[in-house]
Amino acid sequence: AQKITQTQPGMFVQEKEAVTLDCTYDTSDQSYGLFWYKQPSSGEMIFLIYQGSYDEQNATEGRYSLNFQKARKSANLVISASQLGDSAMYFCAMREGPLGSGNTGKLIFGQGTTLQVKP
Amino acid sequence: AAGVIQSPRHLIKEKRETATLKCYPISRHDTVYWYQQGPGQDPQFLISFYEKMQSDKGSIPDRFSAQQFSDYHSELNMSSLELGDSALYFCASSPAFQEGEQYFGPGTRLTVT
């Protein structure tokens, strides 16, 4: 079964508008972490934002925020005021279980969403 | 601060050859992860090291081996290369037991012809 699901293969957004990229996850662990990465066409994997399962506040980092709905097991990325440079592939990833006790922190990735920002 | 460094950035090999990919983690990061990303795919976890010991193993072929050295850099050794090994190989690093931190290097793009 897919642990991380990103249902939007591709998205378009107008420059300066906000966009939400969906991510749902499946885990039976109470402690886990959710990451979002950006992968431009050049290929590097850029860390954007992190949300721990016990964090009560939604994570924010500049124009990025994470809409964390634990009961729904969703961790959507919201990008405000889109810029042309935001055009890229976006991956949602999960670390299952708490770190330590044999859990090394490896990440499981979703299939990714390609975002294109229109001028 | 310097990020994760990987070398080489691009590598072209022929079938049945060997390849060695290197990874230099962020300073004071003692955990290293290797991921493989095939064309149009999401990254898949291969193997990880903590304090120079293998800490976890994923879908890594037996033809691949890896190690972490005393200075925490890591090398991924790939033998008997196959066309299907063509992929982007990422190294990531994190400080042990620090949630929310896993930073990726720029990747090594391996092409097997």
CSV table of C-alpha atoms in Angstrom, one decimal:
chain,number,residue,atom,x,y,z
A,1,ALA,CA,0.0,0.0,0.0
A,2,GLN,CA,1.2,3.5,-0.8
A,3,LYS,CA,2.4,5.2,2.3
A,4,ILE,CA,2.5,8.7,0.8
A,5,THR,CA,0.0,9.7,-1.8
A,6,GLN,CA,0.2,12.8,-3.9
A,7,THR,CA,-2.8,12.8,-6.1
A,8,GLN,CA,-2.0,15.8,-8.3
A,9,PRO,CA,0.6,14.8,-10.9
A,10,GLY,CA,0.6,18.4,-12.3
A,11,MET,CA,-0.6,21.7,-11.1
A,12,PHE,CA,-0.7,25.2,-12.7
A,13,VAL,CA,-0.9,28.4,-10.7
A,14,GLN,CA,-0.8,32.1,-11.8
A,15,GLU,CA,2.2,34.1,-10.6
A,16,LYS,CA,1.5,35.8,-7.2
A,17,GLU,CA,-1.4,33.5,-6.4
A,18,ALA,CA,-1.4,30.9,-3.7
A,19,VAL,CA,-1.4,27.2,-4.4
A,20,THR,CA,-2.0,24.0,-2.3
A,21,LEU,CA,-0.2,20.8,-3.0
A,22,ASP,CA,-1.9,17.8,-1.5
A,23,CYS,CA,-0.3,15.0,0.4
A,24,THR,CA,-1.9,12.2,2.4
A,25,TYR,CA,-0.1,9.5,4.4
A,26,ASP,CA,-0.7,6.2,5.9
A,27,THR,CA,1.0,5.1,9.1
A,28,SER,CA,0.0,3.4,12.4
A,29,ASP,CA,2.8,5.1,14.3
A,30,GLN,CA,1.9,7.9,16.7
A,31,SER,CA,5.3,9.5,16.2
A,32,TYR,CA,6.3,10.4,12.7
A,33,GLY,CA,7.6,13.4,10.7
A,34,LEU,CA,6.5,14.9,7.4
A,35,PHE,CA,8.8,16.7,5.0
A,36,TRP,CA,8.4,18.6,1.8
A,37,TYR,CA,11.1,18.9,-0.8
A,38,LYS,CA,11.4,20.9,-4.0
A,39,GLN,CA,13.2,19.4,-7.0
A,40,PRO,CA,13.8,21.9,-9.8
A,41,SER,CA,14.7,20.7,-13.3
A,42,SER,CA,18.4,20.9,-12.4
A,43,GLY,CA,17.7,17.8,-10.1
A,44,GLU,CA,18.8,18.9,-6.6
A,45,MET,CA,16.5,18.1,-3.7
A,46,ILE,CA,15.8,21.2,-1.6
A,47,PHE,CA,14.3,20.9,1.9
A,48,LEU,CA,11.3,23.2,2.3
A,49,ILE,CA,9.5,22.5,5.5
A,50,TYR,CA,9.0,19.9,8.3
A,51,GLN,CA,6.1,19.0,10.5
A,52,GLY,CA,6.4,16.6,13.5
A,53,SER,CA,3.3,14.5,14.4
A,54,TYR,CA,3.2,16.0,17.9
A,55,ASP,CA,3.6,19.6,16.7
A,56,GLU,CA,0.4,21.4,17.6
A,57,GLN,CA,1.1,24.4,15.3
A,58,ASN,CA,1.2,24.1,11.6
A,59,ALA,CA,4.8,24.6,10.3
A,60,THR,CA,5.7,27.7,8.4
A,61,GLU,CA,8.8,28.8,6.6
A,62,GLY,CA,8.6,32.1,4.7
A,63,ARG,CA,6.1,31.6,1.9
A,64,TYR,CA,5.7,27.9,2.7
A,65,SER,CA,3.2,26.6,5.2
A,66,LEU,CA,2.1,23.1,6.0
A,67,ASN,CA,-1.6,22.5,6.5
A,68,PHE,CA,-1.4,19.5,8.9
A,69,GLN,CA,-4.7,17.7,9.6
A,70,LYS,CA,-3.7,14.7,11.7
A,71,ALA,CA,-7.1,13.1,11.9
A,72,ARG,CA,-7.3,13.2,8.1
A,73,LYS,CA,-3.7,12.1,7.7
A,74,SER,CA,-3.0,15.0,5.4
A,75,ALA,CA,-0.1,17.3,5.2
A,76,ASN,CA,-0.7,19.8,2.4
A,77,LEU,CA,1.9,22.3,1.3
A,78,VAL,CA,0.7,25.8,0.8
A,79,ILE,CA,2.8,28.2,-1.2
A,80,SER,CA,1.8,31.8,-1.0
A,81,ALA,CA,2.5,34.5,-3.6
A,82,SER,CA,3.8,32.0,-6.2
A,83,GLN,CA,6.9,33.0,-8.1
A,84,LEU,CA,8.2,31.8,-11.5
A,85,GLY,CA,11.1,30.2,-9.7
A,86,ASP,CA,8.6,28.0,-7.8
A,87,SER,CA,8.1,25.9,-11.0
A,88,ALA,CA,9.5,22.5,-10.0
A,89,MET,CA,8.6,19.0,-8.8
A,90,TYR,CA,7.5,18.9,-5.2
A,91,PHE,CA,7.8,15.8,-3.1
A,92,CYS,CA,6.1,14.9,0.2
A,93,ALA,CA,8.0,12.5,2.4
A,94,MET,CA,7.5,10.8,5.7
A,95,ARG,CA,9.7,9.4,8.4
A,96,GLU,CA,7.8,6.7,10.2
A,97,GLY,CA,8.2,6.2,13.9
A,98,PRO,CA,10.3,8.1,16.5
A,99,LEU,CA,14.0,8.5,15.9
A,100,GLY,CA,16.1,6.1,17.8
A,101,SER,CA,15.3,2.5,18.9
A,102,GLY,CA,16.4,1.2,15.6
A,103,ASN,CA,14.6,3.9,13.6
A,104,THR,CA,17.2,5.7,11.5
A,105,GLY,CA,15.0,8.3,9.9
A,106,LYS,CA,14.9,7.1,6.3
A,107,LEU,CA,12.3,8.8,4.3
A,108,ILE,CA,9.5,7.4,2.2
A,109,PHE,CA,8.5,9.6,-0.7
A,110,GLY,CA,5.3,10.3,-2.6
A,111,GLN,CA,5.1,10.3,-6.4
A,112,GLY,CA,5.6,14.1,-6.6
A,113,THR,CA,3.6,16.9,-8.0
A,114,THR,CA,4.9,19.1,-10.9
A,115,LEU,CA,4.0,22.7,-10.3
A,116,GLN,CA,4.1,25.2,-13.1
A,117,VAL,CA,3.8,28.9,-12.4
A,118,LYS,CA,2.4,31.0,-15.2
A,119,PRO,CA,3.5,34.6,-15.7
B,1,ALA,CA,27.4,26.7,6.1
B,2,ALA,CA,28.4,24.2,3.4
B,3,GLY,CA,25.8,21.7,2.4
B,4,VAL,CA,26.1,18.0,1.5
B,5,ILE,CA,28.8,17.5,-1.2
B,6,GLN,CA,28.6,14.7,-3.7
B,7,SER,CA,31.1,13.7,-6.3
B,8,PRO,CA,31.2,13.3,-9.1
B,9,ARG,CA,28.1,15.2,-10.2
B,10,HIS,CA,27.9,13.2,-13.5
B,11,LEU,CA,29.2,9.8,-14.3
B,12,ILE,CA,29.0,7.7,-17.5
B,13,LYS,CA,29.8,4.1,-17.3
B,14,GLU,CA,29.4,1.0,-19.5
B,15,LYS,CA,27.6,-2.1,-18.6
B,16,ARG,CA,29.5,-4.4,-16.2
B,17,GLU,CA,31.8,-1.6,-15.1
B,18,THR,CA,32.1,-0.4,-11.5
B,19,ALA,CA,31.4,3.0,-10.1
B,20,THR,CA,32.1,4.8,-6.8
B,21,LEU,CA,30.0,7.7,-5.6
B,22,LYS,CA,31.2,9.9,-2.7
B,23,CYS,CA,29.3,11.9,-0.2
B,24,TYR,CA,30.6,14.5,2.3
B,25,PRO,CA,27.9,15.3,4.9
B,26,ILE,CA,27.3,18.6,6.5
B,27,SER,CA,29.7,19.3,9.4
B,28,ARG,CA,28.6,17.6,12.6
B,29,HIS,CA,26.1,15.4,10.8
B,30,ASP,CA,26.9,11.8,11.8
B,31,THR,CA,24.1,10.1,9.8
B,32,VAL,CA,24.2,9.5,6.1
B,33,TYR,CA,21.5,8.2,3.8
B,34,TRP,CA,21.7,7.1,0.2
B,35,TYR,CA,18.7,7.3,-2.1
B,36,GLN,CA,18.2,6.3,-5.8
B,37,GLN,CA,15.9,8.2,-8.0
B,38,GLY,CA,15.1,6.6,-11.4
B,39,PRO,CA,13.8,8.7,-14.3
B,40,GLY,CA,10.4,10.0,-13.5
B,41,GLN,CA,10.4,8.2,-10.1
B,42,ASP,CA,10.4,9.3,-6.5
B,43,PRO,CA,13.6,8.7,-4.5
B,44,GLN,CA,14.0,5.2,-3.0
B,45,PHE,CA,16.0,4.6,0.1
B,46,LEU,CA,19.0,2.4,-0.3
B,47,ILE,CA,21.1,2.4,2.8
B,48,SER,CA,22.0,4.5,5.8
B,49,PHE,CA,24.9,4.8,8.3
B,50,TYR,CA,25.2,6.2,11.8
B,51,GLU,CA,28.6,6.6,13.4
B,52,LYS,CA,30.3,4.5,10.7
B,53,MET,CA,28.0,1.6,11.2
B,54,GLN,CA,25.3,0.5,8.8
B,55,SER,CA,22.0,1.5,10.4
B,56,ASP,CA,19.4,0.5,7.9
B,57,LYS,CA,19.1,-1.1,4.6
B,58,GLY,CA,16.5,-0.7,1.9
B,59,SER,CA,16.2,-1.9,-1.7
B,60,ILE,CA,19.9,-1.9,-2.4
B,61,PRO,CA,21.1,-4.6,-4.9
B,62,ASP,CA,23.7,-7.0,-3.7
B,63,ARG,CA,26.0,-5.6,-6.4
B,64,PHE,CA,26.1,-2.3,-4.4
B,65,SER,CA,28.0,-1.8,-1.2
B,66,ALA,CA,28.6,1.3,0.9
B,67,GLN,CA,30.5,2.4,4.0
B,68,GLN,CA,31.0,5.4,6.2
B,69,PHE,CA,34.5,6.5,7.1
B,70,SER,CA,36.0,8.0,10.2
B,71,ASP,CA,35.5,11.5,8.9
B,72,TYR,CA,31.9,10.6,8.3
B,73,HIS,CA,32.1,10.8,4.5
B,74,SER,CA,30.5,7.9,2.8
B,75,GLU,CA,31.0,6.0,-0.5
B,76,LEU,CA,28.6,3.9,-2.5
B,77,ASN,CA,30.3,1.3,-4.6
B,78,MET,CA,28.4,-0.2,-7.5
B,79,SER,CA,29.7,-3.2,-9.5
B,80,SER,CA,28.5,-5.1,-12.6
B,81,LEU,CA,26.5,-2.0,-13.6
B,82,GLU,CA,23.3,-2.6,-15.5
B,83,LEU,CA,21.4,-0.3,-17.7
B,84,GLY,CA,18.7,-0.1,-15.0
B,85,ASP,CA,21.2,1.4,-12.6
B,86,SER,CA,21.0,4.7,-14.6
B,87,ALA,CA,19.6,7.1,-12.1
B,88,LEU,CA,20.2,10.1,-9.9
B,89,TYR,CA,21.8,9.0,-6.6
B,90,PHE,CA,21.4,11.3,-3.6
B,91,CYS,CA,23.2,11.4,-0.4
B,92,ALA,CA,21.5,13.0,2.5
B,93,SER,CA,22.8,13.8,6.0
B,94,SER,CA,21.3,14.6,9.4
B,95,PRO,CA,22.5,14.9,13.0
B,96,ALA,CA,21.5,11.8,14.8
B,97,PHE,CA,18.2,11.8,16.5
B,98,GLN,CA,17.4,15.3,15.3
B,99,GLU,CA,13.9,15.4,14.0
B,100,GLY,CA,13.1,17.6,11.1
B,101,GLU,CA,16.6,17.6,9.6
B,102,GLN,CA,17.6,15.7,6.5
B,103,TYR,CA,19.4,17.6,3.9
B,104,PHE,CA,20.2,16.3,0.5
B,105,GLY,CA,23.2,16.7,-1.7
B,106,PRO,CA,23.0,17.8,-5.3
B,107,GLY,CA,23.0,14.2,-6.5
B,108,THR,CA,25.2,12.2,-8.8
B,109,ARG,CA,23.7,11.5,-12.2
B,110,LEU,CA,24.8,8.0,-13.3
B,111,THR,CA,24.3,6.9,-16.9
B,112,VAL,CA,25.1,3.3,-17.8
B,113,THR,CA,25.5,2.7,-21.5
